[in-house]
XYZ file of C-alpha atoms in Angstrom:
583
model
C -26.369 3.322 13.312
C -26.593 -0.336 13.174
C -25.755 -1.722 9.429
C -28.451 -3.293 7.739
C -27.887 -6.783 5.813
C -29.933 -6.764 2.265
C -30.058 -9.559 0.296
C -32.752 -8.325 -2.509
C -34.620 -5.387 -3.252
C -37.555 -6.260 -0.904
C -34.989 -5.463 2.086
C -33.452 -2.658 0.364
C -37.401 -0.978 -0.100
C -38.047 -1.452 3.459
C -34.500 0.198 4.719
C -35.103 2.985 2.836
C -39.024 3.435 3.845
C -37.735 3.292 7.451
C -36.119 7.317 6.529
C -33.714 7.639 9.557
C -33.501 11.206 11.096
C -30.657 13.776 9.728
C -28.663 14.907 12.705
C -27.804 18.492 13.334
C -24.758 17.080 15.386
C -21.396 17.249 13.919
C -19.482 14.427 12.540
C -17.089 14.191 15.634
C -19.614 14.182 18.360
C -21.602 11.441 16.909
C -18.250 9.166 17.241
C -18.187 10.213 21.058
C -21.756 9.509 21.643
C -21.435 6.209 20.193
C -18.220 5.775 22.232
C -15.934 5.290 19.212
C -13.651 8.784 20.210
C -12.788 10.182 23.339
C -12.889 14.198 23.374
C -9.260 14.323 23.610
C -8.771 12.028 20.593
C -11.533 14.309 18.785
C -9.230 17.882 19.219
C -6.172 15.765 18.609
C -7.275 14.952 15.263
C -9.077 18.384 14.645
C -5.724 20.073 15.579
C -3.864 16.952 12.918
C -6.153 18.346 9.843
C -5.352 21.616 9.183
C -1.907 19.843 8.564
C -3.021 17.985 5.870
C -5.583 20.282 3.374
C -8.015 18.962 1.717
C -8.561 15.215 4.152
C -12.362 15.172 5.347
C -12.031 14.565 9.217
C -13.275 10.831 8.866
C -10.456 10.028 6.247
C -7.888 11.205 8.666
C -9.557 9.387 12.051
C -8.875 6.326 9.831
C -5.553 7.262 8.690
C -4.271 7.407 12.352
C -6.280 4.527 13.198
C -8.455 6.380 16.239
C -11.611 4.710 14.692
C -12.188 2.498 12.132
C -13.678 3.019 8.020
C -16.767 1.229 9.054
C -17.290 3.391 12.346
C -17.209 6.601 9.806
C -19.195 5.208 7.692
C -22.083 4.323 10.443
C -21.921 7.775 12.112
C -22.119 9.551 8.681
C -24.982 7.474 7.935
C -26.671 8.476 11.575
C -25.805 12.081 10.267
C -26.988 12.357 7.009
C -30.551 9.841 7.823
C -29.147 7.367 4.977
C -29.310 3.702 5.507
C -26.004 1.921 5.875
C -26.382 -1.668 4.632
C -23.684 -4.249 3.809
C -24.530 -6.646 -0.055
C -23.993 -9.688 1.459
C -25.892 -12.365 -1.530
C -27.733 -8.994 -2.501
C -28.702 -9.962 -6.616
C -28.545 -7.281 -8.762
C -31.033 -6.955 -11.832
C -29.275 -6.824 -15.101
C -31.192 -4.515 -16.173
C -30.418 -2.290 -13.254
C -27.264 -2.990 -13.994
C -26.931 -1.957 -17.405
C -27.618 1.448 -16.664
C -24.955 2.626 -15.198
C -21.565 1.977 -17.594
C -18.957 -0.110 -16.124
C -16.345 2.534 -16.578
C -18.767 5.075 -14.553
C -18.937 2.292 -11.329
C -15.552 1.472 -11.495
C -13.873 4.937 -11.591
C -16.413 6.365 -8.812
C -16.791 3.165 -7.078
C -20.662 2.796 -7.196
C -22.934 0.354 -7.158
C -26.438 0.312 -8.696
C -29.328 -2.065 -6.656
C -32.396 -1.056 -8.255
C -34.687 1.149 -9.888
C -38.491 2.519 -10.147
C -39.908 5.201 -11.850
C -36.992 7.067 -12.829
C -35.490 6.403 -9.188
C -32.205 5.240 -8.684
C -30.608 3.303 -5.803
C -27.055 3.247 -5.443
C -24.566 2.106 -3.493
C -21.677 4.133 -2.519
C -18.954 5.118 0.275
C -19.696 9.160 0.212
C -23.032 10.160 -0.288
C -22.039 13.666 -0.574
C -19.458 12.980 -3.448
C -21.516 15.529 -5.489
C -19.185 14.917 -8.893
C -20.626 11.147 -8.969
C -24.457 11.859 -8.136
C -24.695 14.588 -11.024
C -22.789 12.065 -13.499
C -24.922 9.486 -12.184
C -28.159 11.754 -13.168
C -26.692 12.220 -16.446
C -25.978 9.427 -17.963
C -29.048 7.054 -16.322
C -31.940 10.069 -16.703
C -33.154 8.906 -13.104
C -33.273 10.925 -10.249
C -30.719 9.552 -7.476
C -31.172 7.989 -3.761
C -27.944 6.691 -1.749
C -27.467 4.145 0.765
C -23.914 3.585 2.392
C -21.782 0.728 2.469
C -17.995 0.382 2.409
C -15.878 0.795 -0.468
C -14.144 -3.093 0.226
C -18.105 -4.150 -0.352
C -18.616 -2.229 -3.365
C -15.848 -3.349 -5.009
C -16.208 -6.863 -4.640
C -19.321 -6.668 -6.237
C -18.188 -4.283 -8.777
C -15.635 -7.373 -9.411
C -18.212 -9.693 -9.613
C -20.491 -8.117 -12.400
C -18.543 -6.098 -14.588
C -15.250 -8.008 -14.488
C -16.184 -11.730 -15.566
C -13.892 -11.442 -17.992
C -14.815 -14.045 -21.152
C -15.325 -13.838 -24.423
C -18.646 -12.550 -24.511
C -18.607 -9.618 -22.591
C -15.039 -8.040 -23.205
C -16.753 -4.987 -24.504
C -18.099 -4.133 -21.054
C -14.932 -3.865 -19.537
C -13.664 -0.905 -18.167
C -11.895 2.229 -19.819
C -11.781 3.727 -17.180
C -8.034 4.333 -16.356
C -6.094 7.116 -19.100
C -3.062 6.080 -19.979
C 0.089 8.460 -19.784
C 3.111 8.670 -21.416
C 2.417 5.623 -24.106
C 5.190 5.857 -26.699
C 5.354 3.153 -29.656
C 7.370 -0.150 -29.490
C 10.955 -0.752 -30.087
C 11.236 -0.851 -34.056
C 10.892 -4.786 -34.983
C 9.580 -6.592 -37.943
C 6.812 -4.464 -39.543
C 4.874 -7.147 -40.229
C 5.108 -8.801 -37.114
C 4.707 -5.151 -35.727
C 1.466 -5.046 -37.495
C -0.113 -8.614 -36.886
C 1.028 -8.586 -33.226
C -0.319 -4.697 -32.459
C -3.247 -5.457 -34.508
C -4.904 -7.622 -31.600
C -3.135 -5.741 -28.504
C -5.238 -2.605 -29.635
C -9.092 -4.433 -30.216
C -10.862 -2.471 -27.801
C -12.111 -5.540 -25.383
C -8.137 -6.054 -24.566
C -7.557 -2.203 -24.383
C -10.652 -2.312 -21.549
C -9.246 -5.594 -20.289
C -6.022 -4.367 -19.428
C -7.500 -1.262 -18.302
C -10.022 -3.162 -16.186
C -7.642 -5.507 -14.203
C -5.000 -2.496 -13.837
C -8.021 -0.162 -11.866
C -9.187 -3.142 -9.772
C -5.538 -3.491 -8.505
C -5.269 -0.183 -7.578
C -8.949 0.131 -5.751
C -7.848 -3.072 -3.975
C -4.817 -1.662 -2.882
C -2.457 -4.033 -4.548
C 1.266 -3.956 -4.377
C 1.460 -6.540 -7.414
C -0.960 -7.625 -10.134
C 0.492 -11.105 -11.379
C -0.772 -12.289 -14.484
C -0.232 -16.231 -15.069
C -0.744 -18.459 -18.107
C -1.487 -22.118 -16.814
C -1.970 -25.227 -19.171
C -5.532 -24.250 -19.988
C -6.803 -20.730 -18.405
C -5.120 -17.382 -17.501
C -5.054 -16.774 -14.091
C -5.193 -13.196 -12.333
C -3.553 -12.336 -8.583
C -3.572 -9.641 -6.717
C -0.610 -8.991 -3.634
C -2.564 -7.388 -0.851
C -1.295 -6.868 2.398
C 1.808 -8.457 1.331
C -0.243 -12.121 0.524
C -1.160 -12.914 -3.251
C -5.013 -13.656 -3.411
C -6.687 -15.471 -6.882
C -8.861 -12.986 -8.022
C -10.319 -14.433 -11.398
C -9.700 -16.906 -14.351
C -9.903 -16.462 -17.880
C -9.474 -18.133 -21.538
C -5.761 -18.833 -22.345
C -6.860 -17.676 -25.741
C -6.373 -13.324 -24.354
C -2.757 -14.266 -23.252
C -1.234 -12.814 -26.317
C -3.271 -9.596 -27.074
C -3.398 -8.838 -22.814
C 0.779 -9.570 -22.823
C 1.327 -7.588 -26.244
C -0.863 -4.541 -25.077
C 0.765 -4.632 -21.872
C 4.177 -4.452 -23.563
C 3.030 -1.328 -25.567
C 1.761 0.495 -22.453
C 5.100 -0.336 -20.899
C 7.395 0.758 -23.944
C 8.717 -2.743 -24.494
C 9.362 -5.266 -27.450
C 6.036 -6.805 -28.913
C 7.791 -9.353 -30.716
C 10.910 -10.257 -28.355
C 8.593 -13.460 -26.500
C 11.840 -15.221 -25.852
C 13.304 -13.041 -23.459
C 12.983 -11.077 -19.679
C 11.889 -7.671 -20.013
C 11.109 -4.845 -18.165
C 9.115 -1.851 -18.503
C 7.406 1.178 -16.894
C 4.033 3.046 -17.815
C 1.999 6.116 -16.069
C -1.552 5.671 -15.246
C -4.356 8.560 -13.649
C -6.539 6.824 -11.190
C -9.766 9.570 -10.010
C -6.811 12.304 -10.470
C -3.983 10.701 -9.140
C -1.092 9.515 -11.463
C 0.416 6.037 -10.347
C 4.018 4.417 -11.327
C 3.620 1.342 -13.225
C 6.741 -1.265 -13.046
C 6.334 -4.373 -15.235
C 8.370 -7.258 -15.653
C 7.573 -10.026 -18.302
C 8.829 -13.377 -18.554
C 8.526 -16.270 -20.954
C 7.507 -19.333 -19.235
C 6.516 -23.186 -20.639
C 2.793 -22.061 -20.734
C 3.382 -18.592 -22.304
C 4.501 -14.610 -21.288
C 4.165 -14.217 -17.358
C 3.770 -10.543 -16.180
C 3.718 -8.697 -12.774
C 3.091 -5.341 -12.528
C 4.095 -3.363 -9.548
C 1.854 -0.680 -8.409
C 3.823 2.745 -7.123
C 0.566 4.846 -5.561
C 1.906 7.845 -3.629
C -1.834 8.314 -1.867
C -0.614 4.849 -0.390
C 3.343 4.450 -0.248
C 4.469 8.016 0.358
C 3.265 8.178 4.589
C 4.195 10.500 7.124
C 6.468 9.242 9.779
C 3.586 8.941 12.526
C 1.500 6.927 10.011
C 3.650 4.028 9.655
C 2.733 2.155 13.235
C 5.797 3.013 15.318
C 5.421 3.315 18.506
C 5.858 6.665 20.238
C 8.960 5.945 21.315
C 10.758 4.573 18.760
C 8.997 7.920 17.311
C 10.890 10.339 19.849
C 13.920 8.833 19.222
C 13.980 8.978 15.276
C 13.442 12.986 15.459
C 16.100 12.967 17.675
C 18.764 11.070 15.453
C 16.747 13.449 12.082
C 17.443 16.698 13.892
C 21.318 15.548 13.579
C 22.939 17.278 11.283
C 25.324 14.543 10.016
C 25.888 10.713 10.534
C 24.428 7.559 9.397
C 20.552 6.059 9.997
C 19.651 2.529 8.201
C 16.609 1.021 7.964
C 17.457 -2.670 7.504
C 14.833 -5.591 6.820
C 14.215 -8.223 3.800
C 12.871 -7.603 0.552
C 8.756 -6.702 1.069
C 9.420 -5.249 4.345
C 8.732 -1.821 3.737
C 11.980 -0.453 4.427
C 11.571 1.594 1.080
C 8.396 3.277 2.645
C 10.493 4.305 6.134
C 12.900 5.303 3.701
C 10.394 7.925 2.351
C 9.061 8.932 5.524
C 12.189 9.547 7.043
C 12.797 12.226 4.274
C 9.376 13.747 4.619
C 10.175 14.549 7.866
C 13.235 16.121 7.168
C 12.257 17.912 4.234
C 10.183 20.052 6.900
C 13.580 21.751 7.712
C 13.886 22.596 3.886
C 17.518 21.238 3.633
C 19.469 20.300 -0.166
C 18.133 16.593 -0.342
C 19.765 14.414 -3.027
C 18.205 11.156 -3.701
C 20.128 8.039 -5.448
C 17.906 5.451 -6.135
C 17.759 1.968 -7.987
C 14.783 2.376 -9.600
C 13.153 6.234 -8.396
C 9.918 5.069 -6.915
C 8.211 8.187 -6.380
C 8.719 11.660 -7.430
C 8.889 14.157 -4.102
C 8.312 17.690 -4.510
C 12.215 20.178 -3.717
C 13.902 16.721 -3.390
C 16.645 16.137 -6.514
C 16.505 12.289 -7.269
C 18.813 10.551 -8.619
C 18.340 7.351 -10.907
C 21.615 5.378 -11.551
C 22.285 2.604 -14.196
C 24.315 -0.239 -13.906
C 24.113 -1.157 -17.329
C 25.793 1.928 -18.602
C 28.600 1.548 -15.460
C 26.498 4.475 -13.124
C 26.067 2.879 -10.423
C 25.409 3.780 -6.408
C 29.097 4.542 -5.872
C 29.647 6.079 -9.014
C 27.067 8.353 -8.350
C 27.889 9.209 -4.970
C 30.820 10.393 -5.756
C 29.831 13.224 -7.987
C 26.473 14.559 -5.868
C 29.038 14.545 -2.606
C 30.541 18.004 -4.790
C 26.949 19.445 -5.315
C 26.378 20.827 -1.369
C 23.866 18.328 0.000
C 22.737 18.701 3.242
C 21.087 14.975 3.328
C 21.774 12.291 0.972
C 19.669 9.279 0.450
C 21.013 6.137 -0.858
C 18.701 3.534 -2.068
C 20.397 0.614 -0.939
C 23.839 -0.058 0.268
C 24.637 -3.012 -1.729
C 28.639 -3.390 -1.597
C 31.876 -2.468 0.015
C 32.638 0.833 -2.296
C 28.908 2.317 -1.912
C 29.651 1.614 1.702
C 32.900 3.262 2.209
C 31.500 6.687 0.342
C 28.250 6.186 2.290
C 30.297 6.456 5.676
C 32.330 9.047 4.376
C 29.486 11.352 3.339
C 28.349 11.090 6.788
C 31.789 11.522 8.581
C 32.075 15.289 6.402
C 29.212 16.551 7.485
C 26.264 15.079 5.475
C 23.060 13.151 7.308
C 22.786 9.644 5.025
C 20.113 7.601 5.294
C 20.144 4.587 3.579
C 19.065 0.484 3.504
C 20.623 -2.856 4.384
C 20.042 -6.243 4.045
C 19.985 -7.687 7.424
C 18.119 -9.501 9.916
C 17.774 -7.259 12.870
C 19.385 -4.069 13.996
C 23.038 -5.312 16.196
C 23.908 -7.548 13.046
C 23.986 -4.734 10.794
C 27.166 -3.254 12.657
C 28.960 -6.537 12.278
C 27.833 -6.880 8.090
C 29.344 -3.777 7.781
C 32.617 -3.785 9.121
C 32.880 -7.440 7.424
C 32.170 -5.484 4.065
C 35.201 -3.473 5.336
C 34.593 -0.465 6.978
C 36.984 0.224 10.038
C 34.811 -0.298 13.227
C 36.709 2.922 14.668
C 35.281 4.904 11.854
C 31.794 3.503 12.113
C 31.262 4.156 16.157
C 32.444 7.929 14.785
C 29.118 8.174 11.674
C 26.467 5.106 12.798
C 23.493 7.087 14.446
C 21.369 4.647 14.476
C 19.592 1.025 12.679
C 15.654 0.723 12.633
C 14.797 -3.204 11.657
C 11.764 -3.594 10.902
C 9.044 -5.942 9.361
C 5.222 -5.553 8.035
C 2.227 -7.160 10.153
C -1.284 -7.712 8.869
C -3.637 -6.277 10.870
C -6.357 -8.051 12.040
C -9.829 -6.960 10.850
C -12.162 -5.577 13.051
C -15.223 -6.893 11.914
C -14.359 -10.496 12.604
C -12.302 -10.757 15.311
C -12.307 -14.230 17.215
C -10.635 -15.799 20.025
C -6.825 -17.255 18.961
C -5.928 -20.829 19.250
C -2.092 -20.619 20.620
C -0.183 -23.977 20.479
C 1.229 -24.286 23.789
C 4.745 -24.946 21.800
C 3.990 -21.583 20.281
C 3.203 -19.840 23.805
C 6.776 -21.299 24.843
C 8.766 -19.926 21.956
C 7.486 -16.446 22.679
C 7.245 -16.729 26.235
C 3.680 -16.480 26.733
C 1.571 -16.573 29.593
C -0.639 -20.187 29.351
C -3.859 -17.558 30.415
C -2.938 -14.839 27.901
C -6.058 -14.547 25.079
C -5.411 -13.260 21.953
C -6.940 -12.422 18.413
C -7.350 -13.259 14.688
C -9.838 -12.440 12.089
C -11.912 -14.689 11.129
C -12.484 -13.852 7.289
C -15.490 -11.916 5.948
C -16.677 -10.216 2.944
C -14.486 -7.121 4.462
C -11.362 -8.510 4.316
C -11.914 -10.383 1.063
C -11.756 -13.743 3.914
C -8.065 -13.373 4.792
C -9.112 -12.489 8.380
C -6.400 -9.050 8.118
C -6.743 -5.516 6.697
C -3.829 -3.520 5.961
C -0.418 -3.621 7.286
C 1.463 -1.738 10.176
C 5.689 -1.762 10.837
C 6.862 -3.492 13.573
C 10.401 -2.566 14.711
C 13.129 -2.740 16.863
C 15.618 0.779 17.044
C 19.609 0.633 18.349
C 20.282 3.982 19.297
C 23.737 4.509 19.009
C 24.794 5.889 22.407
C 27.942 6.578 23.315
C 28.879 3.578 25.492
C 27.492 1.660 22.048
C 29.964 3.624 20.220
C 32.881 2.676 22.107
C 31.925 -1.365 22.305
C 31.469 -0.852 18.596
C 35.229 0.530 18.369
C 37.057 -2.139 20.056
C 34.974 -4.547 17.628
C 32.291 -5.845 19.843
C 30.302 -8.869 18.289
C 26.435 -8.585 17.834
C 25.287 -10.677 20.653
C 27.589 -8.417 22.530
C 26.173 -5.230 21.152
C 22.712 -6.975 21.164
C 22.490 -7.444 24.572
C 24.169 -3.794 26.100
C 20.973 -2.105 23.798
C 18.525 -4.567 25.729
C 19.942 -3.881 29.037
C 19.379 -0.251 28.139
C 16.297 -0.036 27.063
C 16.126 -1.405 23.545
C 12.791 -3.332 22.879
C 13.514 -6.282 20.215
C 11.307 -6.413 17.370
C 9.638 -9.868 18.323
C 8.441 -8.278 22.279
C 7.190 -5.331 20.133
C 5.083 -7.862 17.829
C 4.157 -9.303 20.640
C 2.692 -6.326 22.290
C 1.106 -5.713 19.281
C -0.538 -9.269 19.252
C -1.503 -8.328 23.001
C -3.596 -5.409 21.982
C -5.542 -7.187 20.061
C -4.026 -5.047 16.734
C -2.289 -8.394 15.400
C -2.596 -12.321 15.521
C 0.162 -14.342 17.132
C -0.158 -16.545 13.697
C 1.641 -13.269 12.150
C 4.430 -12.355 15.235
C 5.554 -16.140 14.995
C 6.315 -15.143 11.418
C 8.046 -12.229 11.669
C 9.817 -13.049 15.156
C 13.674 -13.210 15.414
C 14.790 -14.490 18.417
């Protein structure tokens, strides 16, 4: 089904007097006929979802990336006879608008577009989402007709009416999000205490906070920075790794926002002088997200950045993350091992954390003793014992390690190897008989070898525990909706040894990607396989170039010719590989 611009309510009474057919066909064959699924990628992903209860076969075609959210959302609109339109300038009545409550759209993602005798229209993602239509009848008194647009459109618009935040209309905010685990502030000054927590709890800030902490989330933000400037209070969101301006507001909310924040996060109202750090527990439509915040005083007032820990997006399965298949065969190979060492190695904000997890779902399947140290726990995982160690208090990585190495693991998980003694254990646990899987700091996969025998570990008892190093770093996907033609500086085509004929792509920005011209994020990798001629080269104290080039001559495919490929297929621009490249 072809989607349908609107732009006022004219266009939206003549899409829905138009009353497509409902098909009898099912979901799946619809995407064949329209040539967005092959039958073989159709009982691939029918034999995926009884793997994974409760995910609606559209949700999971996305998921492994066999069709894209807007080709679900145009075949279930060709099944179900319900217009699929995009907003695009589409003006929404305030009245209209004020009869649905803000919290209502924001927490089922709806959108209201008009209304006639006790009819009304509304925009939404899953027309069959039952829960919303009968609230929806509820609280308006109007009977209810759908059309179907993404949830990326919805919420921008969402974003646009109820969340202009000012003075006026604070009330209208959301409270949509409830908060968990909310304990009072550090004892201070009572009557600081009171004048201070007097304006963090007036209901507009309570919404505000609220309001800005759900749009984060339905945005998929990593980050939510919050930034005083000389004269207006400016809110960012970190998606896809790249912070985006999302919305200004009067510097006159900086205190009550800041000192509600603090409360939610368990911190010190009154302290405005120093760095602190806190942690609070949110429910988002069921699902309870980790909140890390960090405040900091600057020359224009309290900074903040919240960190947003969402297991429905950071905890993936091992064949979600974008390796290839195989760089996928040879990961359950070095998992089904039964002890050694695996590293995932990258900078900070290149998802090594996330391979981290995924590594242990995987080998969770075999139901061994997992023990978990971690600087700080990101997210809790079900039979796994996770360990949270503080420095402050002289528990740190090593110190920890050396206790759970007497409590029978079968697979340990170190956060981050950060110094020589964490190291040392770390290569012990895995030269008695443990499987260790841990993180490093380093550029790509051959120089991690050399950082760690010049951190001191004996290269004869590394080529005995190293199984293997994954580097890896995150690329922005392009988005499909505006993909154009890629302008490659011929300088550009000669650093990455390009063809001058090759054609590539980029998006071009649209209202689906917020204008960024990407969507989401895949790994890109490179994977040394320690094989046994590797382990003896490693031995005798071989030097990374050395090492570097034996794994290419075997086989090994670098991180940069894997962005590359990606770039080729048309998943990636070449703006992103030249980012991410290393040699």
């Amino acid at each position: 089904m072809k989607e349908l611009i609107i732009s006022n309510e004219a266009d939206l009474a003549e899409v829905l007097l138009a009353n497509p057919n409902i098909s009898d066909r099912h979901l799946g064959e619809i995407l064949i006929q329209e040539g967005q699924l092959n039958n073989e990628q159709l009982q691939q992903a029918l034999a995926w979802q009884p793997q994974h209860p409760g995910m609606h076969l559209g949700d999971l075609l996305v998921a492994r990336q066999l069709c894209s959210r807007e080709q679900i959302n145009a075949a279930m609109a060709h099944k179900l006879g319900i217009p699929y339109v995009t907003l695009d300038n589409y003006e929404i009545p305030p009245q209209v608008l004020n009869l649905v409550p803000a919290d209502i759209a924001l927490q089922y993602n709806v959108l209201p577009l008009a209304a006639h005798n006790k009819r009304l229209v509304v925009a939404m993602e899953n027309p069959l989402d039952w829960e919303a239509l009968e609230l929806l009848r509820f609280h308006t008194n109007h009977n209810i007709d759908t059309v179907i647009t993404s949830n990326a459109q919805i919420s921008k618009v969402l974003g646009k009416y109820y969340l202009q935040h000012n003075d006026e209309n604070l009330d209208d905010i959301s409270d949509e999000l409830e908060m968990l685990s909310v304990e009072k502030p550090r004892n201070t000054d009572p009557l600081v205490l009171q004048s201070i927590a007097k304006e963090a709890r007036k209901k507009p800030i309570v919404r505000l906070v609220n309001a800005i902490i759900t749009q984060g989330i339905q945005h998929r933000a990593s980050d939510i920075n919050i930034r005083p400037g000389k004269d207006r209070l400016n809110i960012y969101y970190r998606i896809d790794g790249k912070l985006q301006f999302s919305r200004s507001m009067s510097l006159a909310l900086l205190a009550g926002l800041v000192s509600r924040i603090k409360i939610t996060g368990r911190m010190d109202i009154a302290e405005r002088r120093m760095p602190q750090d806190g942690h609070a527990r949110v429910s988002h439509k069921g699902n309870v997200v980790d909140l890390r915040i960090s405040v900091i005083p600057t020359i224009n007032g309290e900074s903040v950045v919240i960190r947003i820990l969402d297991k429905q997006v950071g905890l993936k399965p091992l064949a979600d993350l974008g390796l290839g298949t195989p760089e996928q065969r040879k990961i359950h190979t070095l998992l089904s091992r039964s002890y050694g060492l695996l590293l995932v190695t990258g900078p900070t904000g290149s998802g090594k954390s996330t391979t981290l997890y995924a590594l242990i779902n995987e080998v969770r399947l075999q139901n061994p003793h997992i023990i978990t140290v971690e600087d700080p726990v990101e997210y809790d995982m079900d039979n796994i014992e996770q360990i949270q160690i503080a420095p402050a208090l002289g528990y740190t990585f090593a110190e920890s390690l050396r206790h759970i190495l007497r409590h029978d693991p079968d697979v340990v998980m170190i956060g981050e190897i950060r110094d020589i003694e964490t190291a040392r254990i770390a290569n012990k646990a895995a030269l008695t008989g443990h499987l260790v899987l841990s993180t490093l700091h380093t550029n790509d996969a051959a120089s991690t070898v050399t950082r760690l025998i010049d951190m001191g570990i004996e290269p004869y008892l590394l080529s005995s525990t190293l199984l293997g190093v994954m580097a890896q770093r995150l690329l922005r996907l392009n988005c499909p909706h505006c993909k154009i033609e890629e302008k490659v500086e011929p300088e550009v085509r000669q650093i990455l040894k390009l063809d001058a004929n090759e054609i590539f792509f980029k998006g071009g920005g649209c209202s689906s990607c917020n204008n960024t011209g990407y969507h989401g994020r895949t790994v890109v990798s490179e994977l040394l396989e320690i094989t046994p001629q590797l382990s003896i080269l490693i031995s005798n104290g071989a030097n990374t170039q050395t090492i570097k080039s034996f794994a290419q001559q075997h086989g090994m495919q670098t991180l940069t010719q894997n962005a590359v490929q990606l770039a080729r297929d048309g998943i990636t621009s070449i703006e992103e590989v030249f980012a991410v490249r290393l040699d």
